[in-house]
Tab-separated table of C-alpha atoms in Angstrom:
chain	number	residue	atom	x	y	z
D	1129	MET	CA	138.547	17.209	153.566
D	1130	PRO	CA	140.480	20.448	153.186
D	1131	ARG	CA	140.304	23.125	155.866
D	1132	GLU	CA	140.118	26.895	155.632
D	1133	LEU	CA	143.378	28.819	156.085
D	1134	GLY	CA	142.848	32.541	155.595
D	1135	VAL	CA	141.061	35.362	153.810
D	1136	ARG	CA	142.116	37.447	150.814
D	1137	LYS	CA	140.756	39.507	147.896
D	1138	LEU	CA	138.318	41.486	150.065
D	1139	THR	CA	136.243	43.530	147.593
D	1140	ALA	CA	133.366	45.973	148.097
D	1141	PHE	CA	130.586	46.812	145.619
D	1142	LYS	CA	128.576	49.930	146.569
D	1143	LEU	CA	124.817	49.331	146.682
D	1144	GLU	CA	123.364	51.874	144.242
D	1145	SER	CA	119.707	50.831	144.440
D	1146	GLU	CA	117.860	47.699	145.536
D	1147	GLY	CA	119.687	44.811	143.827
D	1148	THR	CA	122.018	47.063	141.771
D	1149	TYR	CA	125.687	47.371	142.677
D	1150	GLY	CA	128.509	49.602	141.431
D	1151	SER	CA	131.996	48.638	140.287
D	1152	ALA	CA	134.385	46.542	142.330
D	1153	ILE	CA	136.448	48.365	144.963
D	1154	PRO	CA	139.413	46.150	145.964
D	1155	LEU	CA	140.291	46.419	149.669
D	1156	LYS	CA	143.973	45.549	149.896
D	1157	ASN	CA	145.758	44.291	153.009
D	1158	CYS	CA	142.987	42.579	154.966
D	1159	VAL	CA	144.520	41.197	158.168
D	1160	SER	CA	141.458	39.276	159.347
D	1161	LEU	CA	137.727	38.971	158.767
D	1162	LYS	CA	135.213	37.659	161.288
D	1163	THR	CA	131.507	37.100	160.697
D	1164	THR	CA	128.926	36.162	163.327
D	1165	ASN	CA	125.413	34.969	162.487
D	1166	ASN	CA	122.699	36.540	164.670
D	1167	TYR	CA	119.592	34.432	165.209
D	1168	THR	CA	116.207	35.004	166.810
D	1169	GLU	CA	115.325	32.063	169.032
D	1170	ILE	CA	111.786	30.714	168.741
D	1171	GLU	CA	110.436	28.369	171.432
D	1172	TYR	CA	106.965	27.195	172.403
D	1173	TYR	CA	106.106	25.416	175.633
D	1174	SER	CA	103.236	23.114	176.562
D	1175	ASP	CA	102.643	20.281	179.012
D	1176	CYS	CA	105.633	21.404	181.109
D	1177	THR	CA	108.103	20.830	178.268
D	1178	THR	CA	109.469	22.476	175.152
D	1179	GLU	CA	107.053	21.812	172.322
D	1180	HIS	CA	109.062	23.497	169.567
D	1181	SER	CA	112.491	25.140	169.306
D	1182	SER	CA	114.072	26.777	166.267
D	1183	ALA	CA	116.069	29.813	165.213
D	1184	THR	CA	115.769	32.317	162.375
D	1185	LEU	CA	118.783	34.152	160.948
D	1186	GLN	CA	118.317	37.932	161.252
D	1187	ASN	CA	121.674	39.400	160.145
D	1188	VAL	CA	125.416	38.788	160.100
D	1189	GLU	CA	127.838	40.903	162.142
D	1190	VAL	CA	131.078	41.710	160.314
D	1191	GLU	CA	134.475	42.668	161.737
D	1192	ALA	CA	137.314	43.377	159.303
D	1193	VAL	CA	140.813	44.244	160.481
D	1194	MET	CA	142.744	46.124	157.806
D	1195	SER	CA	146.276	47.481	157.534
D	1196	SER	CA	146.362	51.211	158.293
D	1197	ASN	CA	148.039	51.897	154.932
D	1198	MET	CA	144.558	52.345	153.396
D	1199	GLY	CA	144.204	55.733	151.687
D	1200	LEU	CA	141.868	58.325	153.183
D	1201	LYS	CA	139.808	58.521	149.983
D	1202	LEU	CA	139.013	54.790	150.182
D	1203	LEU	CA	138.358	55.024	153.931
D	1204	ALA	CA	135.863	57.854	153.317
D	1205	GLU	CA	134.166	55.960	150.485
D	1206	LEU	CA	133.681	52.886	152.694
D	1207	THR	CA	132.475	54.657	155.812
D	1208	GLY	CA	130.562	57.675	154.462
D	1209	LEU	CA	133.009	60.337	155.628
D	1210	GLU	CA	133.500	63.620	153.762
D	1211	TYR	CA	136.568	63.697	151.478
D	1212	ALA	CA	138.165	66.133	149.037
D	1213	ASN	CA	141.756	66.471	147.814
D	1214	GLY	CA	143.533	64.629	150.618
D	1215	LYS	CA	141.302	65.958	153.417
D	1216	MET	CA	138.848	63.715	155.242
D	1217	ALA	CA	136.322	64.900	157.820
D	1218	THR	CA	133.727	63.206	159.991
D	1219	VAL	CA	130.254	64.721	159.757
D	1220	ILE	CA	127.845	64.127	162.631
D	1221	GLY	CA	124.749	62.427	161.239
D	1222	GLY	CA	126.582	61.130	158.160
D	1223	VAL	CA	125.105	57.984	156.662
D	1224	VAL	CA	127.236	54.852	156.379
D	1225	PRO	CA	126.896	53.475	152.813
D	1226	GLN	CA	125.740	49.934	152.054
D	1227	PHE	CA	127.956	47.493	150.126
D	1228	ALA	CA	128.123	43.948	148.928
D	1229	LEU	CA	131.314	42.557	150.464
D	1230	ALA	CA	133.027	39.695	148.611
D	1231	TYR	CA	136.080	37.724	149.706
D	1232	GLU	CA	138.011	34.529	149.091
D	1233	ILE	CA	139.032	31.873	151.612
D	1234	LEU	CA	142.147	29.848	150.823
D	1235	MET	CA	141.846	26.129	151.589
D	1236	ASP	CA	144.772	23.916	152.650
D	1237	ASP	CA	144.504	21.914	149.394
D	1238	ASN	CA	145.171	25.169	147.465
D	1239	THR	CA	141.558	25.529	146.274
D	1240	THR	CA	139.299	28.400	147.319
D	1241	ARG	CA	135.832	29.198	148.573
D	1242	ARG	CA	134.239	32.548	147.872
D	1243	ARG	CA	131.540	34.408	149.784
D	1244	VAL	CA	129.577	37.594	149.217
D	1245	LEU	CA	127.567	39.407	151.902
D	1246	TYR	CA	124.836	41.345	150.071
D	1247	ASN	CA	123.857	44.355	152.179
D	1248	CYS	CA	126.770	45.263	154.413
D	1249	ASN	CA	127.809	48.478	156.146
D	1250	LEU	CA	131.161	49.160	157.784
D	1251	ARG	CA	132.232	51.808	160.252
D	1252	LYS	CA	135.767	52.437	161.458
D	1253	GLU	CA	136.249	51.968	165.176
D	1254	GLU	CA	138.639	54.042	167.253
D	1255	GLN	CA	142.356	53.582	166.815
D	1256	SER	CA	145.452	54.008	168.929
D	1257	ASN	CA	148.776	55.222	167.656
D	1258	GLU	CA	151.922	54.247	169.527
D	1259	THR	CA	155.419	55.629	169.216
D	1260	GLU	CA	156.852	52.169	168.656
D	1261	SER	CA	154.709	49.629	166.852
D	1262	GLU	CA	154.815	46.968	164.179
D	1263	GLY	CA	152.278	48.884	162.118
D	1264	GLU	CA	148.833	49.909	163.228
D	1265	GLU	CA	145.670	48.138	162.123
D	1266	TRP	CA	142.188	49.574	161.669
D	1267	THR	CA	139.092	47.691	162.781
D	1268	PHE	CA	135.870	48.055	160.801
D	1269	THR	CA	132.605	46.710	162.189
D	1270	GLY	CA	129.137	46.513	160.740
D	1271	LYS	CA	126.241	44.289	159.787
D	1272	SER	CA	125.096	42.465	156.711
D	1273	LEU	CA	121.326	42.676	156.423
D	1274	PRO	CA	119.035	40.514	154.304
D	1275	VAL	CA	118.032	41.663	150.812
D	1276	GLU	CA	115.105	40.407	148.791
D	1277	ILE	CA	116.106	38.576	145.616
D	1278	LYS	CA	113.362	36.894	143.595
D	1279	GLY	CA	110.946	36.885	146.542
D	1280	LYS	CA	113.368	35.420	149.127
D	1281	GLN	CA	115.464	37.110	151.813
D	1282	TYR	CA	119.198	36.445	151.298
D	1283	VAL	CA	122.113	37.599	153.420
D	1284	ASP	CA	125.012	35.921	151.592
D	1285	LEU	CA	126.134	33.448	148.937
D	1286	TRP	CA	128.991	30.919	149.024
D	1287	MET	CA	130.768	29.211	146.115
D	1288	SER	CA	133.329	26.384	146.283
D	1289	GLU	CA	135.983	25.876	143.606
D	1290	SER	CA	136.417	22.163	144.425
D	1291	GLU	CA	132.663	21.478	144.306
D	1292	ILE	CA	132.335	23.283	140.968
D	1293	GLU	CA	135.239	21.202	139.627
D	1294	ALA	CA	133.350	18.059	140.737
D	1295	ILE	CA	130.318	18.867	138.532
D	1296	THR	CA	130.160	16.111	135.899
D	1297	GLU	CA	127.873	17.721	133.298
D	1298	PRO	CA	130.235	19.818	131.077
D	1299	GLU	CA	127.802	22.621	130.179
D	1300	THR	CA	126.690	23.148	133.792
D	1301	LYS	CA	130.294	23.041	134.999
D	1302	ALA	CA	131.335	25.630	132.394
D	1303	LYS	CA	128.531	28.016	133.466
D	1304	TYR	CA	129.430	27.821	137.152
D	1305	LYS	CA	133.185	28.121	136.467
D	1306	ALA	CA	132.546	31.256	134.396
D	1307	GLU	CA	130.461	32.726	137.216
D	1308	TYR	CA	133.159	31.833	139.762
D	1309	GLU	CA	135.745	33.679	137.651
D	1310	LYS	CA	133.584	36.851	137.682
D	1311	PHE	CA	133.265	36.834	141.490
D	1312	PHE	CA	135.405	39.947	142.045
D	1313	THR	CA	134.128	41.967	139.082
D	1314	THR	CA	130.365	41.667	139.652
D	1315	VAL	CA	128.050	40.686	142.505
D	1316	ILE	CA	126.997	37.043	142.045
D	1317	MET	CA	123.338	36.306	142.800
D	1318	PRO	CA	121.698	33.067	144.000
D	1319	GLY	CA	120.240	30.614	141.499
D	1320	GLU	CA	121.319	29.487	138.053
D	1321	PRO	CA	124.151	31.523	136.486
D	1322	THR	CA	122.876	34.274	134.202
D	1323	GLY	CA	124.644	36.149	131.442
D	1324	VAL	CA	127.603	33.752	131.363
């Protein structure tokens, strides 16, 4: 089985209203991306033992490390800062916008997996600038929260190129391949492909 190598094609889609996203905003020069699932533990005890134990996913923490060559206009758009004509300012009480965040993971067999986090916010953490460096990096952190789609709470969606290629029914395979190709131009939703 192939293994994951790295991340590329990080793309944001601004959440305009519940379930409606804007155009793709490519985020060039992603150094690393880390996601952490946060669960609520549920346990019941009886007769001096654990009767039931489970966990429920609540949200996904996101940490993206980006090259500091990102323009200020894009930085402001991602983090909710004020921007006009090359000037960016931080406003106390400013609201961090919500995005769908899509990316691609390269596999060691040269295929890819793709993932989208549906309701994500990112804020830029502090930075340090040194006289001599190999190029500074900016760290963005945030959370991906669940969104309701067709009566269910979703936090993300994954697609696998190799598993789509393994579909034997030609019409089904064609629909999923077409959807996979649109991954960085529109936000892909769970369920059967639509409008392909």
